[in-house]
PDB file of C-alpha atoms in Angstrom:
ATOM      1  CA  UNK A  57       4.220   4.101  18.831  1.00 46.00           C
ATOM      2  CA  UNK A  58       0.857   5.056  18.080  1.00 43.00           C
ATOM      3  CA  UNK A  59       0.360   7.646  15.018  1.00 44.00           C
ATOM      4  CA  UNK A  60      -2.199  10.423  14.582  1.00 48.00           C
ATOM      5  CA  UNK A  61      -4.307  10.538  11.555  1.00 51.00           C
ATOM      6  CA  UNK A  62      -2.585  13.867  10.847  1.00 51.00           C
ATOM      7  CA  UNK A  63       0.486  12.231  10.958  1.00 52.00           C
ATOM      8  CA  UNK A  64       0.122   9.048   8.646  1.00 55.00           C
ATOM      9  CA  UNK A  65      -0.621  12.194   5.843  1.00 69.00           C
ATOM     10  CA  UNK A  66       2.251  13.130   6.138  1.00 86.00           C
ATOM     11  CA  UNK A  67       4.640  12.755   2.694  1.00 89.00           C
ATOM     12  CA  UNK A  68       7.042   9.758   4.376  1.00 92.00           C
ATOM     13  CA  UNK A  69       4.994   8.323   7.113  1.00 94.00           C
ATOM     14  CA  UNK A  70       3.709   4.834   6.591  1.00 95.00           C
ATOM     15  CA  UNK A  71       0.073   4.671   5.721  1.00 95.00           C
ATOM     16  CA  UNK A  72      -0.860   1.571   4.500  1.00 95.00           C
ATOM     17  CA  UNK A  73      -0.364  -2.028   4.529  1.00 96.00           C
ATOM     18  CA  UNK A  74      -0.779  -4.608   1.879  1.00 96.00           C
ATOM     19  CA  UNK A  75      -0.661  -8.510   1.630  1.00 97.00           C
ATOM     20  CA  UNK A  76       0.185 -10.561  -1.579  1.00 93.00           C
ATOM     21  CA  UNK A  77      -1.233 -14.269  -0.433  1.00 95.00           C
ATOM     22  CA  UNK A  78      -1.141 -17.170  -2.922  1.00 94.00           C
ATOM     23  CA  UNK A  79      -5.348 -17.904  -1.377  1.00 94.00           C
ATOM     24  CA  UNK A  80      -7.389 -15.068  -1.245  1.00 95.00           C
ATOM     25  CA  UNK A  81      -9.840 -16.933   0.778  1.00 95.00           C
ATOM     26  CA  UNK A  82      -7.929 -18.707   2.898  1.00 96.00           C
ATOM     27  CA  UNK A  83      -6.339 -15.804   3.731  1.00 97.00           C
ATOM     28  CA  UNK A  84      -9.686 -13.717   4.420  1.00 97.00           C
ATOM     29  CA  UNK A  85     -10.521 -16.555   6.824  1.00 98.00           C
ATOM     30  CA  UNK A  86      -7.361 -16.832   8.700  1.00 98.00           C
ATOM     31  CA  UNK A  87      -7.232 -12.749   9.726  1.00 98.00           C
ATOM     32  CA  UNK A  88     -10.983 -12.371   9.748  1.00 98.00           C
ATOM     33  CA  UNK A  89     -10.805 -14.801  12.923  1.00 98.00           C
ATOM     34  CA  UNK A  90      -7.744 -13.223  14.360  1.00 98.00           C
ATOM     35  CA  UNK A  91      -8.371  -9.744  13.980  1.00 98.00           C
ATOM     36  CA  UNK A  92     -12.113  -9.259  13.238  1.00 98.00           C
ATOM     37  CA  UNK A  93     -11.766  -8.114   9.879  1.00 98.00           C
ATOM     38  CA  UNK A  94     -14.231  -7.938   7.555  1.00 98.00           C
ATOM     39  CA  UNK A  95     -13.791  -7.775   3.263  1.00 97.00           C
ATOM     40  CA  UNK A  96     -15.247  -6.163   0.172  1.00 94.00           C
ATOM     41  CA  UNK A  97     -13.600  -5.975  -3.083  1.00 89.00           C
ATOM     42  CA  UNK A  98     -10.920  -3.282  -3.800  1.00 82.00           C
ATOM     43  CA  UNK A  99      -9.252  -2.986  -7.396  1.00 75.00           C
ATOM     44  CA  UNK A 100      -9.081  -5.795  -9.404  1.00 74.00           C
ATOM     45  CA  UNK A 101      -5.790  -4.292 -11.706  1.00 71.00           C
ATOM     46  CA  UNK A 102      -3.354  -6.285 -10.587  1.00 72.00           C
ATOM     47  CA  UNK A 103      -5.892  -9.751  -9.715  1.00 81.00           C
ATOM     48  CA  UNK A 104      -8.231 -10.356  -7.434  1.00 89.00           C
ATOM     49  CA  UNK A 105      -7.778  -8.155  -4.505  1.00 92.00           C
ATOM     50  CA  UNK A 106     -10.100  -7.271  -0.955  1.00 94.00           C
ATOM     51  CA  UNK A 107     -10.097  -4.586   0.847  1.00 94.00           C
ATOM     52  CA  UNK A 108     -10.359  -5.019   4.873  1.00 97.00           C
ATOM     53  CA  UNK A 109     -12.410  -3.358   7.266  1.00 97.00           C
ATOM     54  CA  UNK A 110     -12.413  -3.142  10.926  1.00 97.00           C
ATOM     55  CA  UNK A 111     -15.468  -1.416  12.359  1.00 94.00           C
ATOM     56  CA  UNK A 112     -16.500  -0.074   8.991  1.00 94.00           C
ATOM     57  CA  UNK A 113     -13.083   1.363   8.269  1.00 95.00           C
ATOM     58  CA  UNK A 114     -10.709   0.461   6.309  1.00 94.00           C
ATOM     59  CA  UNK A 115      -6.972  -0.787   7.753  1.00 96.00           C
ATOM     60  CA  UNK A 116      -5.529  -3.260   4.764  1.00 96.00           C
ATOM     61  CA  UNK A 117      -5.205  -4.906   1.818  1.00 95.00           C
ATOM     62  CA  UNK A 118      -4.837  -8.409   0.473  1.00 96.00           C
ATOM     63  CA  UNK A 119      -4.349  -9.167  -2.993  1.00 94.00           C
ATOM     64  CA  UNK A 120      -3.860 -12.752  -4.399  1.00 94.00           C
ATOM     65  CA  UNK A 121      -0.734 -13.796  -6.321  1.00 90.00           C
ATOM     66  CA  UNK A 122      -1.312 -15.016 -10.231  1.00 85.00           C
ATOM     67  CA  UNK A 123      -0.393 -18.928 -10.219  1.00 83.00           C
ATOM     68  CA  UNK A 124       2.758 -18.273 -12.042  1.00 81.00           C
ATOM     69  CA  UNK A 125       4.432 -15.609 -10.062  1.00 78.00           C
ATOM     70  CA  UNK A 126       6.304 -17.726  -7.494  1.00 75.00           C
ATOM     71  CA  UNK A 127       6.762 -14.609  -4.874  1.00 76.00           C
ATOM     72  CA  UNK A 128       7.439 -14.794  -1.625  1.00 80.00           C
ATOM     73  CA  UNK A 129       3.858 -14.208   0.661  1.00 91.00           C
ATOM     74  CA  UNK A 130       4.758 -10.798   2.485  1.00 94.00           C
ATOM     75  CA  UNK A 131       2.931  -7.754   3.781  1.00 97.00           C
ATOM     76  CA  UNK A 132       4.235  -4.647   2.469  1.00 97.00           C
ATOM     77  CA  UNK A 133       4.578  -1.111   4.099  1.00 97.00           C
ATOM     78  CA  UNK A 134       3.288   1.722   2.052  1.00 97.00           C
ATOM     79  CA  UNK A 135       4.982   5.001   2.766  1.00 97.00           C
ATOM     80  CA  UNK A 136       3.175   8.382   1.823  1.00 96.00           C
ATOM     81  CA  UNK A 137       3.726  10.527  -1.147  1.00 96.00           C
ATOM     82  CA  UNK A 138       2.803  14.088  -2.421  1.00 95.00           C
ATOM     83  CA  UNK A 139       3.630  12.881  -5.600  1.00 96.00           C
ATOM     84  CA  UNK A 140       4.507   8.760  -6.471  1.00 97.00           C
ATOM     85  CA  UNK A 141       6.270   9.988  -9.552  1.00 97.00           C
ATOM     86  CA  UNK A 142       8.854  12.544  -8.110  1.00 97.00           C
ATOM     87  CA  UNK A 143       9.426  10.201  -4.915  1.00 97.00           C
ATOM     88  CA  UNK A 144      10.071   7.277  -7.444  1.00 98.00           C
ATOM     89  CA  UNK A 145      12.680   9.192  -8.989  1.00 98.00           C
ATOM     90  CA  UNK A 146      14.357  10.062  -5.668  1.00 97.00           C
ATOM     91  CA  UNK A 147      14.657   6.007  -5.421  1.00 98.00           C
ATOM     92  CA  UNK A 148      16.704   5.324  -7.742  1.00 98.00           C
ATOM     93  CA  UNK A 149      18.656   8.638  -7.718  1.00 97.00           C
ATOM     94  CA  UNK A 150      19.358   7.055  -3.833  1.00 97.00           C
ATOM     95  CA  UNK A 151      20.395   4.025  -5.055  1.00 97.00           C
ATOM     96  CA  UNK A 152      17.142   2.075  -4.524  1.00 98.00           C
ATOM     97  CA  UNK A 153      15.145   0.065  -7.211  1.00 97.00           C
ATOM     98  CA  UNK A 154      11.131   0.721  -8.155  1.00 97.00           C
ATOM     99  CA  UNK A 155       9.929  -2.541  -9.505  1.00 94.00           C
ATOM    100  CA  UNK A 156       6.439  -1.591 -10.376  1.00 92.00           C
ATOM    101  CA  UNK A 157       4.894   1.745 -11.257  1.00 88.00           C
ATOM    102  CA  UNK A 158       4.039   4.563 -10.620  1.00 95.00           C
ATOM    103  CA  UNK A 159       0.664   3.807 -12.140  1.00 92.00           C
ATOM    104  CA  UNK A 160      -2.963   4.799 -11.243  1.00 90.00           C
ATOM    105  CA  UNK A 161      -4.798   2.406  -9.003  1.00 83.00           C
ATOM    106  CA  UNK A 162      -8.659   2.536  -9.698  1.00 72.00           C
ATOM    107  CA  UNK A 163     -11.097   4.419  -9.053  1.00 68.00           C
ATOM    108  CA  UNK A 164      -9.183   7.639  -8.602  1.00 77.00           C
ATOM    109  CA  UNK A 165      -8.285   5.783  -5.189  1.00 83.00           C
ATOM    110  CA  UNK A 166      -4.304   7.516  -5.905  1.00 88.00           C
ATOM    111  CA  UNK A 167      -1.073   6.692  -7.723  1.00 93.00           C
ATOM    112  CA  UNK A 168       1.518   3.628  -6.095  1.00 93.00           C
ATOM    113  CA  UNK A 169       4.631   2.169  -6.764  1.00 95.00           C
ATOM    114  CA  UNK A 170       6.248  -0.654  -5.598  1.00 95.00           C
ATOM    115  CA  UNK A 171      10.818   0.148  -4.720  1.00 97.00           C
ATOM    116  CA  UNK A 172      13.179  -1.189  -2.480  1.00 97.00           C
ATOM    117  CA  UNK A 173      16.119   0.357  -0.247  1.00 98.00           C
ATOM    118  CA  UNK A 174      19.837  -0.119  -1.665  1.00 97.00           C
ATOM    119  CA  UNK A 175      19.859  -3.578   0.743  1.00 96.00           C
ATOM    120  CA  UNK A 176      16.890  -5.098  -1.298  1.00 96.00           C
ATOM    121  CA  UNK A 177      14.046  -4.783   1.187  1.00 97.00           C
ATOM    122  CA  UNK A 178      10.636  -3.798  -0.461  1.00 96.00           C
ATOM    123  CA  UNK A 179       8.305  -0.933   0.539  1.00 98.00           C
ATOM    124  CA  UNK A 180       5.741   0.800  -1.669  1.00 97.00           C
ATOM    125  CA  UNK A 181       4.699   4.443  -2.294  1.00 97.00           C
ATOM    126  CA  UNK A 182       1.007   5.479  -1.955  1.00 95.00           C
ATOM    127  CA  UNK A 183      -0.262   9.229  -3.174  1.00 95.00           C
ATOM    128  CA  UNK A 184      -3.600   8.870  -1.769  1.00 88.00           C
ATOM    129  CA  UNK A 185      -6.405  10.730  -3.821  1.00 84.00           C
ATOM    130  CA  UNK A 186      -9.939   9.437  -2.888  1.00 79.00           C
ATOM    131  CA  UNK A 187      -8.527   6.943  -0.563  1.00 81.00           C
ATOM    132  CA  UNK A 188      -5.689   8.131   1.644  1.00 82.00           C
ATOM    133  CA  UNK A 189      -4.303   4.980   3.704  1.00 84.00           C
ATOM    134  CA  UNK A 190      -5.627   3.175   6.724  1.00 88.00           C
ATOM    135  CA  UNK A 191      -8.476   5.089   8.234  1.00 87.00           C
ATOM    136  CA  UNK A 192      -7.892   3.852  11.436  1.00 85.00           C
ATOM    137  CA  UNK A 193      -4.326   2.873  13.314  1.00 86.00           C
ATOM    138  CA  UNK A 194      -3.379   1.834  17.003  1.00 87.00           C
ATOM    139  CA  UNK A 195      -6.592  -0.114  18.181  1.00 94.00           C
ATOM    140  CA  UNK A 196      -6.449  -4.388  18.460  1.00 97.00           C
ATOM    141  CA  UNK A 197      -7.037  -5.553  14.743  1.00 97.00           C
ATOM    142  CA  UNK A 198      -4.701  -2.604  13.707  1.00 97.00           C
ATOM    143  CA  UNK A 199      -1.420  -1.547  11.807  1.00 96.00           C
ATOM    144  CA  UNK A 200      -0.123  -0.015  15.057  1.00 95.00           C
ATOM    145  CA  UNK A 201       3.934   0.547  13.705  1.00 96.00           C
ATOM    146  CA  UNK A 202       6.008  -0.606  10.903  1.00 97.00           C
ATOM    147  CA  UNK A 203      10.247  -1.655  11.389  1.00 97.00           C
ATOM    148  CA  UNK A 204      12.598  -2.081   8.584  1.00 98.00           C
ATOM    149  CA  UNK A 205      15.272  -5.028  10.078  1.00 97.00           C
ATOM    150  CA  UNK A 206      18.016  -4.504   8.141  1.00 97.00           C
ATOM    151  CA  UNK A 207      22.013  -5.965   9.111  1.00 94.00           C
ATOM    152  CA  UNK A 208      22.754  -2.318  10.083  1.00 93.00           C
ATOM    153  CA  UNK A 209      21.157   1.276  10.247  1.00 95.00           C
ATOM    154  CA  UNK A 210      24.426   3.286   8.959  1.00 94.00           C
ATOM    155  CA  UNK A 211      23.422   1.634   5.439  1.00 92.00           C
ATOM    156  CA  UNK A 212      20.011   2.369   5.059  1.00 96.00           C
ATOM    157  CA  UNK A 213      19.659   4.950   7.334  1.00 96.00           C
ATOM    158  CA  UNK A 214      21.200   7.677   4.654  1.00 96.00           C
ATOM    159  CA  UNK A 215      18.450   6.477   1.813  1.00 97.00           C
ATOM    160  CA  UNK A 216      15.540   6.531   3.945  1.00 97.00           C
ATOM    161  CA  UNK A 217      16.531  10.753   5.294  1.00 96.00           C
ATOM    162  CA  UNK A 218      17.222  11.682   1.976  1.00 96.00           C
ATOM    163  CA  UNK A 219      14.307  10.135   0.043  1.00 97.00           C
ATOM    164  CA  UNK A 220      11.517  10.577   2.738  1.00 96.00           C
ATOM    165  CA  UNK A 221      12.711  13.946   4.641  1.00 95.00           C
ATOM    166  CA  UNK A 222      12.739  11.743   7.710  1.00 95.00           C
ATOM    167  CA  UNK A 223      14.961  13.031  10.620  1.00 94.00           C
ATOM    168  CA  UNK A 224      16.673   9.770  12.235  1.00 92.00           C
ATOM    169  CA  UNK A 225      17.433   9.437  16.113  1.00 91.00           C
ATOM    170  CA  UNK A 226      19.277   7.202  17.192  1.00 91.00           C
ATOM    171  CA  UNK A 227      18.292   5.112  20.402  1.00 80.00           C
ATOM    172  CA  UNK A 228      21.309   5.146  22.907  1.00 68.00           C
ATOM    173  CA  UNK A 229      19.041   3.950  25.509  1.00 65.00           C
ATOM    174  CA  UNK A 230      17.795   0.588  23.307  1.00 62.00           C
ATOM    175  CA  UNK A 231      21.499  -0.990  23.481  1.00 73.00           C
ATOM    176  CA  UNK A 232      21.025  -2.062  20.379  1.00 86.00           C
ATOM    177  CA  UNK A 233      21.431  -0.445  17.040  1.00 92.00           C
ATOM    178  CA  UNK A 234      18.164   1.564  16.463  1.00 94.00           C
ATOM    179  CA  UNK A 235      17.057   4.215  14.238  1.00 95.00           C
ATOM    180  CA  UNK A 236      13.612   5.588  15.215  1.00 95.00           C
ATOM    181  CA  UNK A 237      12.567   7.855  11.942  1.00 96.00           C
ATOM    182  CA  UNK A 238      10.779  11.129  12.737  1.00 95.00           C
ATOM    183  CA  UNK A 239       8.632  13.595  10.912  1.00 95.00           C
ATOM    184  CA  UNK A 240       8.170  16.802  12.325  1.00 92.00           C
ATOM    185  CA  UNK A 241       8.903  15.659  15.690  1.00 92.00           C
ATOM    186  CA  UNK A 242       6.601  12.758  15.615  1.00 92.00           C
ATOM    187  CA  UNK A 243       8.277   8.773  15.376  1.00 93.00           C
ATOM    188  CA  UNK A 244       6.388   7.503  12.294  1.00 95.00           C
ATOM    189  CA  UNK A 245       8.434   4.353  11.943  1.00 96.00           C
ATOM    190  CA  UNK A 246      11.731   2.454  12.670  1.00 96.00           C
ATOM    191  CA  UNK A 247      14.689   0.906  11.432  1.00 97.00           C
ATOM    192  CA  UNK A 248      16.429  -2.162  13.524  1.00 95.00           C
ATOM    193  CA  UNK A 249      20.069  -3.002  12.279  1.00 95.00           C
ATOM    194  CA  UNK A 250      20.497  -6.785  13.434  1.00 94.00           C
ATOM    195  CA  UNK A 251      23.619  -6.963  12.197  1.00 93.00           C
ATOM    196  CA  UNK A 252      24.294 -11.243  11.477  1.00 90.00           C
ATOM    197  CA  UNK A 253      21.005 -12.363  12.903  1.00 91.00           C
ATOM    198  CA  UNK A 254      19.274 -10.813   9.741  1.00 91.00           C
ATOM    199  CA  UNK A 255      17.352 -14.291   8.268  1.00 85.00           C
ATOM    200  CA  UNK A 256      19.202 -15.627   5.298  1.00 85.00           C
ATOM    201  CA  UNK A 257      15.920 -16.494   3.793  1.00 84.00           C
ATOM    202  CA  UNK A 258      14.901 -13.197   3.717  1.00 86.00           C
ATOM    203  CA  UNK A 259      17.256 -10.625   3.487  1.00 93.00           C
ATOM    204  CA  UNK A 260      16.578  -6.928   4.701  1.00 96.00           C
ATOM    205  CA  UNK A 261      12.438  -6.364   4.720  1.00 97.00           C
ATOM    206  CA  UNK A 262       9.695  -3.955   6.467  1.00 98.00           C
ATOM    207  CA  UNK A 263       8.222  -5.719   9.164  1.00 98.00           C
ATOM    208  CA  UNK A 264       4.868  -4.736  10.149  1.00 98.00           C
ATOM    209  CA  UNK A 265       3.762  -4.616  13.694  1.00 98.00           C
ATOM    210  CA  UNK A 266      -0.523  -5.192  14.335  1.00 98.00           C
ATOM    211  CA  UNK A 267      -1.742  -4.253  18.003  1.00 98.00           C
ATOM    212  CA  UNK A 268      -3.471  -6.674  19.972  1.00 98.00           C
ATOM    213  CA  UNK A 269      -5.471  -6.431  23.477  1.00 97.00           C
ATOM    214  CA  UNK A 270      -3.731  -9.999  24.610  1.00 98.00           C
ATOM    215  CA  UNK A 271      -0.325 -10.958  22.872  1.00 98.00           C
ATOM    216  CA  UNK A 272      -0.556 -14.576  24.510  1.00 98.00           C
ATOM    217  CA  UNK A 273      -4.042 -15.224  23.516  1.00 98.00           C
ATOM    218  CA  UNK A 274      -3.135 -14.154  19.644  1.00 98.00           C
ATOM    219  CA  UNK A 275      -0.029 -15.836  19.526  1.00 98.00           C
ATOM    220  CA  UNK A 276      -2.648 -19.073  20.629  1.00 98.00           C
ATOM    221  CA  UNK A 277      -5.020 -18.158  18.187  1.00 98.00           C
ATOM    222  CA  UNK A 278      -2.508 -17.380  15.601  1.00 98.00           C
ATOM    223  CA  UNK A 279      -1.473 -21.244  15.969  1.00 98.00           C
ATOM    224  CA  UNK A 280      -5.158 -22.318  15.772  1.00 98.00           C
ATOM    225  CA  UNK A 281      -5.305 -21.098  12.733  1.00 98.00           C
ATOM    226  CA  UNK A 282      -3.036 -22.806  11.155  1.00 98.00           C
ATOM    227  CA  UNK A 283       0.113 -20.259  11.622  1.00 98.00           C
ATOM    228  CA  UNK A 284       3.444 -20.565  13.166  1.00 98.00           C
ATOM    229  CA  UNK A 285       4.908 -18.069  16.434  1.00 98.00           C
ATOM    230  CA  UNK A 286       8.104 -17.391  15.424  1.00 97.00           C
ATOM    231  CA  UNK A 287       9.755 -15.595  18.408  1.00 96.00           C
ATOM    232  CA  UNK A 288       7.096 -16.673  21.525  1.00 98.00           C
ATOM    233  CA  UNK A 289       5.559 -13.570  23.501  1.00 98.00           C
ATOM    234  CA  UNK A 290       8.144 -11.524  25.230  1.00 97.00           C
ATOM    235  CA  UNK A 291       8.268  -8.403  27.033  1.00 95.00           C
ATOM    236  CA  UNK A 292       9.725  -4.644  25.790  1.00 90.00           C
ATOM    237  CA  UNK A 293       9.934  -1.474  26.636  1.00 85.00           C
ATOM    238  CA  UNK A 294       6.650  -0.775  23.972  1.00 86.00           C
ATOM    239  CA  UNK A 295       4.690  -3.916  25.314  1.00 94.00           C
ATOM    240  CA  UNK A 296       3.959  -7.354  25.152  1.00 97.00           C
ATOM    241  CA  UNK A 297       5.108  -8.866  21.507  1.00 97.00           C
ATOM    242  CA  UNK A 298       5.665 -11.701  19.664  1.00 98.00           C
ATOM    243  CA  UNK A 299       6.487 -12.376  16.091  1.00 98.00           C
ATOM    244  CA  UNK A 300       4.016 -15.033  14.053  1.00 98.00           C
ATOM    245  CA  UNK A 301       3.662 -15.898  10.450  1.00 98.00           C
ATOM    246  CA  UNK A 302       0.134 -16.262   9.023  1.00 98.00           C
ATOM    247  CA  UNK A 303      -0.908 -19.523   7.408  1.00 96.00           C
ATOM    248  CA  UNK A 304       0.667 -19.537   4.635  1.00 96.00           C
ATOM    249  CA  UNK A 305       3.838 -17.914   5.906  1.00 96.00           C
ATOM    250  CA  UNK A 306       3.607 -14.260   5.876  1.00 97.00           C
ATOM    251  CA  UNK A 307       5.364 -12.829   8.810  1.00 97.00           C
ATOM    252  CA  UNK A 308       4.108  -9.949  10.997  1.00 98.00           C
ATOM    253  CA  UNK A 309       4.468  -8.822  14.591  1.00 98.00           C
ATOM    254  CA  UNK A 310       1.771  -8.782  17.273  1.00 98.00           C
ATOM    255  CA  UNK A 311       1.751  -5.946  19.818  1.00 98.00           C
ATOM    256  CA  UNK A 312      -0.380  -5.208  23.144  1.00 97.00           C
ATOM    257  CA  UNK A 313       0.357  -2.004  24.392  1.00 92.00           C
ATOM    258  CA  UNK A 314       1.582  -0.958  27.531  1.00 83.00           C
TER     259      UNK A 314
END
């Protein structure tokens, strides 16, 4: 699962992840003690909004939600573009939606925009300038793979190919309808059709998976903290994982590695 630098550069391969919380600073404090991360302040455009850091390098973003927009807390997978403006085009030409954007983020840091797939679930589009995406992916503390669970792969699958360039294999061996996108030969990401079992609540989203050196001792922590497990530690064929939500409800999945 784990992704070169080289790779997240790519125009299509995730490379970045981003938070909207409705408490900036109780949100700081809840994955500074699970993952180690440390803030400074990113671009204040959209509201107040940290950057996070891991060893000196940067692996996320939160932002914090203006009082009146009642959204739903959710990380957000950013997928790479050449260029946001072409790539948001190719959205809707797909059948997909851009919400916000493409607009300059600041500091020459690159050009985003915020779409979602013809089933409704919500990704953004990052062309990197000064600041190209996570700096570092696959160690405890960070973005290690992201999923889009969706009721089934034949609907999405189409969008995702034609929009990204991705080349989609199918996973005979998962028993289990699987889509593991590839660029270039390497698996950058995944899609997960589960079909009924999709959460009413909500609907077809990106999931984003963080890697951890001890699932059961996060999934603990995670709880500590004032956050939920959601599906308890349980074994696969990519490691140890188990699916939490944060504090205030934004759900991600912990990984430890074989």
């Amino acid at each position: 699962m784990t992704t070169e630098a080289a790779t997240r550069r790519m125009p299509g391969a995730p490379c970045w992840v981003s938070l909207l919380a409705n408490s900036l600073s109780a949100t700081q404090e809840f994955y500074g003690a699970l993952f180690g991360w440390e803030f400074r302040p990113g671009p204040q455009h959209f509201g107040p909004y940290a950057r996070a850091f891991l060893d000196g390098r940067e692996v996320a973003g939160v932002g914090e939600l203006a009082p009146d927009r009642h959204l739903p807390v959710s990380w957000t997978t950013y997928l790479s573009s050449d260029d946001a403006d072409v790539t948001a085009e190719q959205i809707r030409c797909c059948g997909g939606t851009v919400g916000v954007g493409p607009l300059d983020a600041d500091d020459d840091a690159g050009r985003m925009a915020i779409g979602s797939d013809p089933q409704g679930a919500i990704f953004g589009i990052w062309q990197g300038r000064s600041m190209m995406g996570t700096a570092i992916t696959g160690e405890p503390g960070t973005a290690v793979w992201n999923e889009l669970v969706t009721q089934d792969t034949e609907s999405v699958g189409p969008f995702y190919e034609h929009v990204f360039g991705f080349e989609a294999e199918p996973s005979a061996s998962a028993g289990f309808d699987y889509l593991t996108l590839q660029l270039k030969g390497h698996a950058v990401a995944g899609i997960h059709g589960v079909g009924n079992a999709l959460p009413r609540d909500r609907g077809s989203h990106w999931m984003t998976y963080f890697a951890v050196s001890d699932t059961d001792a996060a999934s603990r922590r995670v709880t500590e903290l004032g956050g939920h497990v959601l599906q308890p530690p349980r074994d696969s064929a990519h490691g140890r994982l188990a699916t939490v939500a944060d504090s205030e409800g934004a759900v991600f999945t912990i990984l430890q590695q074989h």
